[in-house]
mmCIF file of C-alpha atoms in Angstrom:
data_model
loop_
_atom_site.group_PDB
_atom_site.id
_atom_site.type_symbol
_atom_site.label_atom_id
_atom_site.label_comp_id
_atom_site.label_asym_id
_atom_site.label_seq_id
_atom_site.Cartn_x
_atom_site.Cartn_y
_atom_site.Cartn_z
ATOM 1 C CA UNK A 8 -95.077 -66.530 32.404
ATOM 2 C CA UNK A 9 -94.676 -68.683 36.627
ATOM 3 C CA UNK A 10 -92.181 -70.320 36.722
ATOM 4 C CA UNK A 11 -91.548 -73.411 39.878
ATOM 5 C CA UNK A 12 -89.221 -73.000 41.011
ATOM 6 C CA UNK A 13 -87.329 -76.081 39.545
ATOM 7 C CA UNK A 14 -88.195 -74.813 35.211
ATOM 8 C CA UNK A 15 -86.585 -71.523 36.499
ATOM 9 C CA UNK A 16 -83.219 -73.713 36.975
ATOM 10 C CA UNK A 17 -83.854 -76.071 33.978
ATOM 11 C CA UNK A 18 -84.571 -73.121 31.870
ATOM 12 C CA UNK A 19 -81.644 -71.215 33.079
ATOM 13 C CA UNK A 20 -79.631 -74.405 32.831
ATOM 14 C CA UNK A 21 -79.655 -75.756 29.296
ATOM 15 C CA UNK A 22 -80.812 -71.926 27.540
ATOM 16 C CA UNK A 23 -77.359 -70.441 29.271
ATOM 17 C CA UNK A 24 -74.142 -72.151 28.068
ATOM 18 C CA UNK A 25 -71.962 -69.527 30.579
ATOM 19 C CA UNK A 26 -74.106 -71.085 32.859
ATOM 20 C CA UNK A 27 -73.245 -74.406 31.714
ATOM 21 C CA UNK A 28 -69.454 -74.108 31.070
ATOM 22 C CA UNK A 29 -69.525 -72.902 35.479
ATOM 23 C CA UNK A 30 -70.875 -75.007 36.721
ATOM 24 C CA UNK A 31 -68.683 -77.882 34.851
ATOM 25 C CA UNK A 32 -66.169 -75.969 35.534
ATOM 26 C CA UNK A 33 -67.557 -75.539 39.369
ATOM 27 C CA UNK A 34 -67.505 -80.671 39.101
ATOM 28 C CA UNK A 35 -63.624 -80.321 38.094
ATOM 29 C CA UNK A 36 -63.250 -78.113 40.452
ATOM 30 C CA UNK A 37 -63.989 -80.264 43.593
ATOM 31 C CA UNK A 38 -63.424 -83.870 42.226
ATOM 32 C CA UNK A 39 -59.495 -81.608 40.801
ATOM 33 C CA UNK A 40 -58.676 -81.196 44.782
ATOM 34 C CA UNK A 41 -60.025 -84.552 45.470
ATOM 35 C CA UNK A 42 -57.826 -86.457 43.177
ATOM 36 C CA UNK A 43 -55.573 -84.381 44.870
ATOM 37 C CA UNK A 44 -55.774 -84.846 48.589
ATOM 38 C CA UNK A 45 -56.141 -88.517 47.774
ATOM 39 C CA UNK A 46 -53.043 -88.827 45.259
ATOM 40 C CA UNK A 47 -50.540 -87.800 48.493
ATOM 41 C CA UNK A 48 -52.427 -89.528 50.672
ATOM 42 C CA UNK A 49 -51.872 -92.281 48.502
ATOM 43 C CA UNK A 50 -47.750 -91.459 47.809
ATOM 44 C CA UNK A 51 -47.467 -91.178 51.786
ATOM 45 C CA UNK A 52 -48.185 -94.577 52.678
ATOM 46 C CA UNK A 53 -45.635 -95.868 49.205
ATOM 47 C CA UNK A 54 -43.071 -92.914 50.497
ATOM 48 C CA UNK A 55 -43.534 -94.854 54.437
ATOM 49 C CA UNK A 56 -43.289 -98.345 53.179
ATOM 50 C CA UNK A 57 -40.725 -97.963 50.359
ATOM 51 C CA UNK A 58 -37.880 -95.885 52.877
ATOM 52 C CA UNK A 59 -38.745 -99.314 55.269
ATOM 53 C CA UNK A 60 -37.951 -101.799 52.627
ATOM 54 C CA UNK A 61 -34.756 -99.400 51.689
ATOM 55 C CA UNK A 62 -33.558 -98.795 55.114
ATOM 56 C CA UNK A 63 -34.009 -102.561 55.848
ATOM 57 C CA UNK A 64 -32.196 -103.233 52.224
ATOM 58 C CA UNK A 65 -29.375 -100.189 52.401
ATOM 59 C CA UNK A 66 -30.110 -98.634 55.871
ATOM 60 C CA UNK A 67 -27.012 -101.369 57.244
ATOM 61 C CA UNK A 68 -24.066 -100.368 55.131
ATOM 62 C CA UNK A 69 -21.720 -97.694 56.059
ATOM 63 C CA UNK A 70 -21.480 -95.655 52.767
ATOM 64 C CA UNK A 71 -25.283 -95.440 53.053
ATOM 65 C CA UNK A 72 -26.705 -92.720 55.004
ATOM 66 C CA UNK A 73 -29.998 -91.211 56.145
ATOM 67 C CA UNK A 74 -30.581 -88.857 53.424
ATOM 68 C CA UNK A 75 -29.523 -91.067 50.411
ATOM 69 C CA UNK A 76 -31.899 -93.029 51.777
ATOM 70 C CA UNK A 77 -35.189 -90.291 51.285
ATOM 71 C CA UNK A 78 -32.623 -89.913 47.552
ATOM 72 C CA UNK A 79 -33.510 -94.255 47.181
ATOM 73 C CA UNK A 80 -37.091 -93.675 47.945
ATOM 74 C CA UNK A 81 -37.838 -90.862 46.203
ATOM 75 C CA UNK A 82 -36.487 -91.981 43.266
ATOM 76 C CA UNK A 83 -38.279 -95.964 43.328
ATOM 77 C CA UNK A 84 -41.695 -94.534 45.287
ATOM 78 C CA UNK A 85 -43.076 -92.519 42.017
ATOM 79 C CA UNK A 86 -43.073 -95.952 39.592
ATOM 80 C CA UNK A 87 -45.853 -97.173 42.212
ATOM 81 C CA UNK A 88 -47.247 -94.387 42.667
ATOM 82 C CA UNK A 89 -48.483 -94.406 38.795
ATOM 83 C CA UNK A 90 -49.417 -98.061 39.043
ATOM 84 C CA UNK A 91 -51.672 -96.901 41.725
ATOM 85 C CA UNK A 92 -52.914 -93.623 39.909
ATOM 86 C CA UNK A 93 -55.971 -95.787 39.305
ATOM 87 C CA UNK A 94 -57.306 -95.915 43.453
ATOM 88 C CA UNK A 95 -56.499 -92.256 43.191
ATOM 89 C CA UNK A 96 -58.541 -91.445 40.870
ATOM 90 C CA UNK A 97 -61.584 -93.817 41.976
ATOM 91 C CA UNK A 98 -61.207 -92.129 46.048
ATOM 92 C CA UNK A 99 -60.854 -89.038 44.479
ATOM 93 C CA UNK A 100 -63.879 -89.215 43.254
ATOM 94 C CA UNK A 101 -65.306 -90.742 45.187
ATOM 95 C CA UNK A 102 -64.449 -87.806 47.991
ATOM 96 C CA UNK A 103 -65.723 -85.011 45.505
ATOM 97 C CA UNK A 104 -68.862 -86.975 44.352
ATOM 98 C CA UNK A 105 -70.173 -87.990 48.071
ATOM 99 C CA UNK A 106 -69.110 -84.130 49.625
ATOM 100 C CA UNK A 107 -70.850 -82.526 47.295
ATOM 101 C CA UNK A 108 -74.069 -84.981 48.115
ATOM 102 C CA UNK A 109 -73.918 -84.537 51.395
ATOM 103 C CA UNK A 110 -74.045 -80.380 50.616
ATOM 104 C CA UNK A 111 -77.468 -80.526 48.905
ATOM 105 C CA UNK A 112 -75.908 -79.356 45.976
ATOM 106 C CA UNK A 113 -76.291 -83.054 44.364
ATOM 107 C CA UNK A 114 -79.822 -82.136 44.009
ATOM 108 C CA UNK A 115 -79.920 -78.916 43.293
ATOM 109 C CA UNK A 116 -78.705 -80.093 40.110
ATOM 110 C CA UNK A 117 -80.882 -82.818 39.851
ATOM 111 C CA UNK A 118 -83.881 -80.996 40.498
ATOM 112 C CA UNK A 119 -83.266 -78.392 37.805
ATOM 113 C CA UNK A 120 -82.928 -81.532 35.593
ATOM 114 C CA UNK A 121 -78.793 -82.167 34.383
ATOM 115 C CA UNK A 122 -78.073 -85.729 33.725
ATOM 116 C CA UNK A 123 -75.613 -88.001 35.667
ATOM 117 C CA UNK A 124 -73.751 -87.946 32.732
ATOM 118 C CA UNK A 125 -72.834 -84.219 33.213
ATOM 119 C CA UNK A 126 -71.840 -85.079 35.864
ATOM 120 C CA UNK A 127 -69.090 -87.210 35.291
ATOM 121 C CA UNK A 128 -67.671 -85.761 31.829
ATOM 122 C CA UNK A 129 -65.751 -82.970 33.352
ATOM 123 C CA UNK A 130 -64.126 -85.691 35.922
ATOM 124 C CA UNK A 131 -63.757 -88.839 33.483
ATOM 125 C CA UNK A 132 -62.272 -86.048 30.400
ATOM 126 C CA UNK A 133 -59.819 -84.774 33.184
ATOM 127 C CA UNK A 134 -58.642 -88.287 33.913
ATOM 128 C CA UNK A 135 -58.690 -89.343 30.281
ATOM 129 C CA UNK A 136 -55.770 -85.772 29.985
ATOM 130 C CA UNK A 137 -53.896 -86.751 33.337
ATOM 131 C CA UNK A 138 -53.317 -90.092 31.804
ATOM 132 C CA UNK A 139 -52.308 -88.963 28.576
ATOM 133 C CA UNK A 140 -49.948 -86.917 30.529
ATOM 134 C CA UNK A 141 -48.756 -89.945 33.077
ATOM 135 C CA UNK A 142 -48.097 -91.737 29.222
ATOM 136 C CA UNK A 143 -45.953 -88.953 27.970
ATOM 137 C CA UNK A 144 -43.808 -87.109 31.380
ATOM 138 C CA UNK A 145 -44.804 -89.203 33.962
ATOM 139 C CA UNK A 146 -43.704 -91.964 32.642
ATOM 140 C CA UNK A 147 -40.693 -91.485 31.355
ATOM 141 C CA UNK A 148 -39.920 -89.576 34.040
ATOM 142 C CA UNK A 149 -40.248 -91.930 36.765
ATOM 143 C CA UNK A 150 -38.278 -94.564 34.679
ATOM 144 C CA UNK A 151 -35.107 -93.011 34.759
ATOM 145 C CA UNK A 152 -35.055 -92.282 38.685
ATOM 146 C CA UNK A 153 -36.092 -95.964 38.066
ATOM 147 C CA UNK A 154 -33.400 -97.008 36.134
ATOM 148 C CA UNK A 155 -30.766 -94.266 37.783
ATOM 149 C CA UNK A 156 -31.890 -95.903 41.642
ATOM 150 C CA UNK A 157 -31.154 -99.983 40.137
ATOM 151 C CA UNK A 158 -27.570 -97.983 39.212
ATOM 152 C CA UNK A 159 -27.287 -96.786 42.676
ATOM 153 C CA UNK A 160 -28.069 -99.927 44.706
ATOM 154 C CA UNK A 161 -26.365 -102.497 42.158
ATOM 155 C CA UNK A 162 -22.916 -100.298 42.610
ATOM 156 C CA UNK A 163 -23.609 -100.527 46.333
ATOM 157 C CA UNK A 164 -24.258 -104.654 46.458
ATOM 158 C CA UNK A 165 -20.881 -104.412 44.168
ATOM 159 C CA UNK A 166 -19.538 -102.368 46.539
ATOM 160 C CA UNK A 167 -20.136 -103.860 49.090
ATOM 161 C CA UNK A 168 -19.399 -107.827 48.871
ATOM 162 C CA UNK A 169 -15.795 -109.361 47.605
ATOM 163 C CA UNK A 170 -13.689 -107.990 45.518
ATOM 164 C CA UNK A 171 -13.740 -110.597 42.918
ATOM 165 C CA UNK A 172 -11.334 -111.022 39.139
ATOM 166 C CA UNK A 173 -12.662 -111.116 36.053
ATOM 167 C CA UNK A 174 -16.126 -111.884 35.550
ATOM 168 C CA UNK A 175 -15.562 -116.630 35.098
ATOM 169 C CA UNK A 176 -18.916 -118.957 33.720
ATOM 170 C CA UNK A 177 -20.401 -118.840 30.299
ATOM 171 C CA UNK A 178 -21.565 -115.027 29.517
ATOM 172 C CA UNK A 179 -24.544 -115.833 25.884
ATOM 173 C CA UNK A 180 -25.364 -112.910 23.665
ATOM 174 C CA UNK A 181 -27.603 -112.966 21.029
ATOM 175 C CA UNK A 182 -27.380 -110.012 18.173
ATOM 176 C CA UNK A 183 -30.000 -109.880 15.191
ATOM 177 C CA UNK A 184 -31.295 -108.343 11.762
ATOM 178 C CA UNK A 185 -34.136 -109.615 10.903
ATOM 179 C CA UNK A 186 -32.987 -112.272 8.732
ATOM 180 C CA UNK A 187 -29.776 -113.534 10.588
ATOM 181 C CA UNK A 188 -29.257 -114.538 13.788
ATOM 182 C CA UNK A 189 -25.634 -114.929 16.511
ATOM 183 C CA UNK A 190 -25.339 -117.215 19.283
ATOM 184 C CA UNK A 191 -22.868 -116.241 21.263
ATOM 185 C CA UNK A 192 -21.036 -117.995 23.490
ATOM 186 C CA UNK A 193 -18.168 -116.552 25.791
ATOM 187 C CA UNK A 194 -16.845 -118.334 28.773
ATOM 188 C CA UNK A 195 -15.210 -115.582 30.602
ATOM 189 C CA UNK A 196 -15.522 -111.882 29.901
ATOM 190 C CA UNK A 197 -12.254 -109.844 31.025
ATOM 191 C CA UNK A 198 -12.523 -106.988 33.140
ATOM 192 C CA UNK A 199 -12.924 -104.830 29.927
ATOM 193 C CA UNK A 200 -16.574 -103.740 29.368
ATOM 194 C CA UNK A 201 -17.010 -105.329 25.866
ATOM 195 C CA UNK A 202 -14.033 -107.606 25.870
ATOM 196 C CA UNK A 203 -13.998 -111.672 25.772
ATOM 197 C CA UNK A 204 -12.786 -114.618 26.281
ATOM 198 C CA UNK A 205 -12.096 -117.634 24.005
ATOM 199 C CA UNK A 206 -15.149 -116.686 22.186
ATOM 200 C CA UNK A 207 -17.685 -119.328 18.926
ATOM 201 C CA UNK A 208 -20.079 -117.847 17.264
ATOM 202 C CA UNK A 209 -22.638 -119.483 15.825
ATOM 203 C CA UNK A 210 -24.854 -117.909 12.077
ATOM 204 C CA UNK A 211 -27.724 -118.515 11.234
ATOM 205 C CA UNK A 212 -30.371 -117.099 8.866
ATOM 206 C CA UNK A 213 -33.796 -116.370 8.139
ATOM 207 C CA UNK A 214 -35.668 -118.741 5.580
ATOM 208 C CA UNK A 215 -38.542 -117.740 3.986
ATOM 209 C CA UNK A 216 -40.092 -119.480 6.522
ATOM 210 C CA UNK A 217 -38.740 -117.517 9.466
ATOM 211 C CA UNK A 218 -36.759 -120.701 10.167
ATOM 212 C CA UNK A 219 -32.844 -120.086 11.466
ATOM 213 C CA UNK A 220 -30.759 -122.206 9.263
ATOM 214 C CA UNK A 221 -27.397 -122.569 10.205
ATOM 215 C CA UNK A 222 -24.721 -121.084 7.696
ATOM 216 C CA UNK A 223 -21.599 -121.386 9.318
ATOM 217 C CA UNK A 224 -19.504 -120.770 13.608
ATOM 218 C CA UNK A 225 -16.530 -119.313 13.999
ATOM 219 C CA UNK A 226 -14.742 -118.855 17.286
ATOM 220 C CA UNK A 227 -11.774 -116.450 18.136
ATOM 221 C CA UNK A 228 -9.896 -116.595 20.840
ATOM 222 C CA UNK A 229 -11.088 -112.803 22.635
ATOM 223 C CA UNK A 230 -13.841 -110.394 20.755
ATOM 224 C CA UNK A 231 -13.492 -107.308 20.912
ATOM 225 C CA UNK A 232 -17.996 -105.351 21.225
ATOM 226 C CA UNK A 233 -16.244 -101.874 19.114
ATOM 227 C CA UNK A 234 -19.469 -99.477 17.864
ATOM 228 C CA UNK A 235 -20.791 -101.202 14.546
ATOM 229 C CA UNK A 236 -18.959 -104.345 14.649
ATOM 230 C CA UNK A 237 -16.753 -107.513 16.752
ATOM 231 C CA UNK A 238 -12.662 -107.762 16.723
ATOM 232 C CA UNK A 239 -11.763 -110.999 16.723
ATOM 233 C CA UNK A 240 -8.623 -112.125 16.904
ATOM 234 C CA UNK A 241 -6.781 -115.784 15.931
ATOM 235 C CA UNK A 242 -10.142 -116.401 14.316
ATOM 236 C CA UNK A 243 -11.167 -119.625 12.200
ATOM 237 C CA UNK A 244 -15.298 -119.768 10.121
ATOM 238 C CA UNK A 245 -16.342 -123.398 10.084
ATOM 239 C CA UNK A 246 -19.149 -124.315 7.368
ATOM 240 C CA UNK A 247 -21.904 -127.291 7.638
ATOM 241 C CA UNK A 248 -20.270 -127.861 3.669
ATOM 242 C CA UNK A 249 -16.440 -127.112 3.651
ATOM 243 C CA UNK A 250 -12.956 -127.700 6.566
ATOM 244 C CA UNK A 251 -12.752 -125.592 8.104
ATOM 245 C CA UNK A 252 -10.528 -122.107 6.976
ATOM 246 C CA UNK A 253 -6.726 -121.375 7.815
ATOM 247 C CA UNK A 254 -7.003 -119.313 11.036
ATOM 248 C CA UNK A 255 -7.427 -115.467 11.048
ATOM 249 C CA UNK A 256 -4.959 -113.171 12.537
ATOM 250 C CA UNK A 257 -7.158 -109.561 12.276
ATOM 251 C CA UNK A 258 -11.819 -111.051 11.539
ATOM 252 C CA UNK A 259 -14.217 -107.606 12.203
ATOM 253 C CA UNK A 260 -18.142 -108.717 11.899
ATOM 254 C CA UNK A 261 -20.704 -106.366 11.618
ATOM 255 C CA UNK A 262 -22.897 -105.106 15.255
ATOM 256 C CA UNK A 263 -25.889 -103.667 16.021
ATOM 257 C CA UNK A 264 -25.572 -103.873 19.899
ATOM 258 C CA UNK A 265 -24.759 -101.510 21.793
ATOM 259 C CA UNK A 266 -21.451 -101.737 23.705
ATOM 260 C CA UNK A 267 -22.003 -99.625 26.967
ATOM 261 C CA UNK A 268 -26.002 -101.886 28.186
ATOM 262 C CA UNK A 269 -24.426 -105.334 25.686
ATOM 263 C CA UNK A 270 -23.196 -106.644 28.619
ATOM 264 C CA UNK A 271 -26.229 -105.367 31.547
ATOM 265 C CA UNK A 272 -28.622 -107.061 32.392
ATOM 266 C CA UNK A 273 -32.408 -107.696 30.949
ATOM 267 C CA UNK A 274 -33.645 -104.315 31.468
ATOM 268 C CA UNK A 275 -37.139 -104.411 33.533
ATOM 269 C CA UNK A 276 -40.227 -102.958 31.591
ATOM 270 C CA UNK A 277 -40.033 -100.220 35.193
ATOM 271 C CA UNK A 278 -37.083 -98.874 34.209
ATOM 272 C CA UNK A 279 -37.270 -98.482 30.380
ATOM 273 C CA UNK A 280 -39.714 -94.911 29.157
ATOM 274 C CA UNK A 281 -42.470 -94.941 27.391
ATOM 275 C CA UNK A 282 -40.855 -93.536 24.266
ATOM 276 C CA UNK A 283 -37.962 -96.331 24.260
ATOM 277 C CA UNK A 284 -40.553 -99.621 23.936
ATOM 278 C CA UNK A 285 -41.464 -99.526 21.017
ATOM 279 C CA UNK A 286 -37.564 -99.025 19.477
ATOM 280 C CA UNK A 287 -36.721 -101.808 22.421
ATOM 281 C CA UNK A 288 -39.603 -103.615 21.432
ATOM 282 C CA UNK A 289 -38.215 -104.432 17.358
ATOM 283 C CA UNK A 290 -34.353 -104.137 18.955
ATOM 284 C CA UNK A 291 -35.906 -106.958 20.504
ATOM 285 C CA UNK A 292 -37.829 -108.951 18.045
ATOM 286 C CA UNK A 293 -34.879 -108.782 15.054
ATOM 287 C CA UNK A 294 -32.712 -110.235 17.591
ATOM 288 C CA UNK A 295 -34.743 -112.571 18.674
ATOM 289 C CA UNK A 296 -35.368 -112.023 21.846
ATOM 290 C CA UNK A 297 -38.949 -112.117 23.709
ATOM 291 C CA UNK A 298 -41.407 -109.266 23.652
ATOM 292 C CA UNK A 299 -44.164 -109.837 25.743
ATOM 293 C CA UNK A 300 -42.960 -108.019 28.642
ATOM 294 C CA UNK A 301 -42.493 -105.039 26.797
ATOM 295 C CA UNK A 302 -45.037 -105.411 24.690
ATOM 296 C CA UNK A 303 -48.060 -105.970 27.392
ATOM 297 C CA UNK A 304 -46.471 -102.871 28.975
ATOM 298 C CA UNK A 305 -46.478 -100.393 25.919
ATOM 299 C CA UNK A 306 -50.537 -102.138 25.481
ATOM 300 C CA UNK A 307 -51.003 -101.986 29.561
ATOM 301 C CA UNK A 308 -48.926 -97.941 29.470
ATOM 302 C CA UNK A 309 -51.411 -96.927 26.434
ATOM 303 C CA UNK A 310 -54.797 -98.334 27.796
ATOM 304 C CA UNK A 311 -53.696 -95.892 30.895
ATOM 305 C CA UNK A 312 -56.557 -93.001 29.895
ATOM 306 C CA UNK A 313 -58.834 -95.454 29.827
ATOM 307 C CA UNK A 314 -58.123 -97.224 32.956
ATOM 308 C CA UNK A 315 -58.143 -93.760 33.968
ATOM 309 C CA UNK A 316 -61.550 -91.932 33.242
ATOM 310 C CA UNK A 317 -63.064 -95.411 34.514
ATOM 311 C CA UNK A 318 -62.510 -95.074 36.926
ATOM 312 C CA UNK A 319 -62.656 -91.721 37.900
ATOM 313 C CA UNK A 320 -67.125 -93.019 36.353
ATOM 314 C CA UNK A 321 -66.570 -95.037 38.691
ATOM 315 C CA UNK A 322 -66.081 -93.102 41.816
ATOM 316 C CA UNK A 323 -68.693 -91.036 40.939
ATOM 317 C CA UNK A 324 -71.104 -93.325 39.725
ATOM 318 C CA UNK A 325 -71.493 -95.051 43.687
ATOM 319 C CA UNK A 326 -71.939 -91.755 45.281
ATOM 320 C CA UNK A 327 -74.765 -90.232 43.129
ATOM 321 C CA UNK A 328 -77.889 -91.898 45.663
ATOM 322 C CA UNK A 329 -79.185 -88.625 47.151
ATOM 323 C CA UNK A 330 -78.067 -88.695 51.280
ATOM 324 C CA UNK A 331 -81.845 -88.290 52.062
ATOM 325 C CA UNK A 332 -82.528 -92.255 51.209
ATOM 326 C CA UNK A 333 -80.031 -93.807 52.856
ATOM 327 C CA UNK A 334 -76.208 -96.605 51.700
ATOM 328 C CA UNK A 335 -74.422 -94.020 50.102
ATOM 329 C CA UNK A 336 -71.884 -95.596 52.450
ATOM 330 C CA UNK A 337 -72.648 -98.918 51.260
ATOM 331 C CA UNK A 338 -72.778 -97.980 47.695
ATOM 332 C CA UNK A 339 -68.973 -96.574 48.671
ATOM 333 C CA UNK A 340 -67.524 -99.553 49.780
ATOM 334 C CA UNK A 341 -68.475 -101.541 46.967
ATOM 335 C CA UNK A 342 -66.531 -98.550 44.891
ATOM 336 C CA UNK A 343 -64.392 -100.048 46.722
ATOM 337 C CA UNK A 344 -64.689 -102.485 47.049
ATOM 338 C CA UNK A 345 -65.294 -103.347 43.399
ATOM 339 C CA UNK A 346 -61.980 -101.003 42.511
ATOM 340 C CA UNK A 347 -60.067 -103.511 44.353
ATOM 341 C CA UNK A 348 -62.165 -106.239 41.821
ATOM 342 C CA UNK A 349 -60.316 -104.036 38.749
ATOM 343 C CA UNK A 350 -56.964 -104.319 40.533
ATOM 344 C CA UNK A 351 -56.731 -108.318 40.409
ATOM 345 C CA UNK A 352 -58.396 -108.304 37.720
ATOM 346 C CA UNK A 353 -55.579 -106.159 35.946
ATOM 347 C CA UNK A 354 -52.649 -108.311 38.106
ATOM 348 C CA UNK A 355 -54.435 -110.793 36.070
ATOM 349 C CA UNK A 356 -54.899 -110.765 32.524
ATOM 350 C CA UNK A 357 -51.244 -109.487 33.405
ATOM 351 C CA UNK A 358 -49.801 -112.915 33.983
ATOM 352 C CA UNK A 359 -51.717 -114.448 31.389
ATOM 353 C CA UNK A 360 -50.830 -112.681 28.684
ATOM 354 C CA UNK A 361 -47.014 -112.313 29.648
ATOM 355 C CA UNK A 362 -47.147 -116.675 30.056
ATOM 356 C CA UNK A 363 -48.790 -116.503 26.964
ATOM 357 C CA UNK A 364 -51.685 -117.831 27.949
ATOM 358 C CA UNK A 365 -53.932 -114.816 25.865
ATOM 359 C CA UNK A 366 -53.172 -111.968 23.738
ATOM 360 C CA UNK A 367 -50.803 -109.556 24.348
ATOM 361 C CA UNK A 368 -53.384 -106.593 22.820
ATOM 362 C CA UNK A 369 -56.238 -108.744 25.161
ATOM 363 C CA UNK A 370 -53.823 -108.986 28.410
ATOM 364 C CA UNK A 371 -52.911 -105.218 28.143
ATOM 365 C CA UNK A 372 -56.401 -103.075 27.237
ATOM 366 C CA UNK A 373 -59.651 -106.127 28.770
ATOM 367 C CA UNK A 374 -58.332 -104.191 32.279
ATOM 368 C CA UNK A 375 -59.900 -100.744 31.107
ATOM 369 C CA UNK A 376 -62.039 -101.320 28.447
ATOM 370 C CA UNK A 377 -64.088 -103.745 31.644
ATOM 371 C CA UNK A 378 -64.228 -100.826 33.429
ATOM 372 C CA UNK A 379 -66.113 -98.531 31.407
ATOM 373 C CA UNK A 380 -68.194 -101.090 30.295
ATOM 374 C CA UNK A 381 -68.621 -101.613 33.975
ATOM 375 C CA UNK A 382 -69.043 -97.384 34.708
ATOM 376 C CA UNK A 383 -70.814 -96.597 31.449
ATOM 377 C CA UNK A 384 -73.142 -99.005 32.357
ATOM 378 C CA UNK A 385 -73.856 -98.679 35.699
ATOM 379 C CA UNK A 386 -74.238 -94.781 34.799
ATOM 380 C CA UNK A 387 -76.832 -96.260 31.948
ATOM 381 C CA UNK A 388 -78.857 -97.350 35.226
ATOM 382 C CA UNK A 389 -78.342 -94.742 37.522
ATOM 383 C CA UNK A 390 -79.863 -92.571 35.496
ATOM 384 C CA UNK A 391 -82.281 -94.043 33.039
ATOM 385 C CA UNK A 392 -83.216 -96.807 36.014
#
């Protein structure tokens, strides 16, 4: 039986599973190499930008050396790199498939009847798997490093500021458990962590309609937050219906606040690892605080694998045009431009979600879904015309 060269390659690819596996492995290796190169370029730019920024803000301090600045840069940079990882996958896929196109390897594969889906799927699956790794491992590591960076910079700023006595001015806290909400106001805070002076507790019960109903008020000369409870001194209760009670020398109240974290500033989303987000959202919800930022961060992280796969598919589909037909450079530029458009759309949806214009779920998932739909549509158009 005589077979022409394209027919022979077609039968060889589709009848030999080992060759099919080797083909996909080769494409995967090429994409990984290009992705690593793109990631190194992105990381180098981030390192340079962060180093300049930290040097300007902290480099003038006497107790910050050049090595300390580099260490702070290495702690802050991973969070920024994770934000720009979709571009690394986009550029990596573009570089990989353009190189395959230039070496005429794509022509040989298409001549053998290999579908465009076979080109894109290995790279997209690799990107999806890396997205899972980013959620489970890289994001927690970057969050811990960023948290340490924020604590170090706050300590340096505090050391650089003139010495002050106990913190004056009103301090507000809030705690709750879904059945009760307590608003706490203190006139001042002592140097001892968790020790407040001139404290007032407004206690509300949550009714069946989830509406706070004022129940009583407690005024105390001093209040100390301990693990699991508040310890009040010289406290007096007052309700809506009855007269104030006689002062208590010592009064305790249950509390679910952490003494080490209750008086810290509102935690930034970059400093919260993925695994802590659900618990933090639940804690803030029952305490009556807004959870929009944390919920948005959670949905954006969950959509990360889909976003990585979509950006990889977009990079591939814009470089599949055969070199002899021309116009590859224009397509590559179009792919890069579309990547920036998706990044802008992601930021726009994030802002709309934070403002409450659209649901948090839609704000977190829509950019990744839209990117994947665009990539799928372009692949179908490229494959089937």
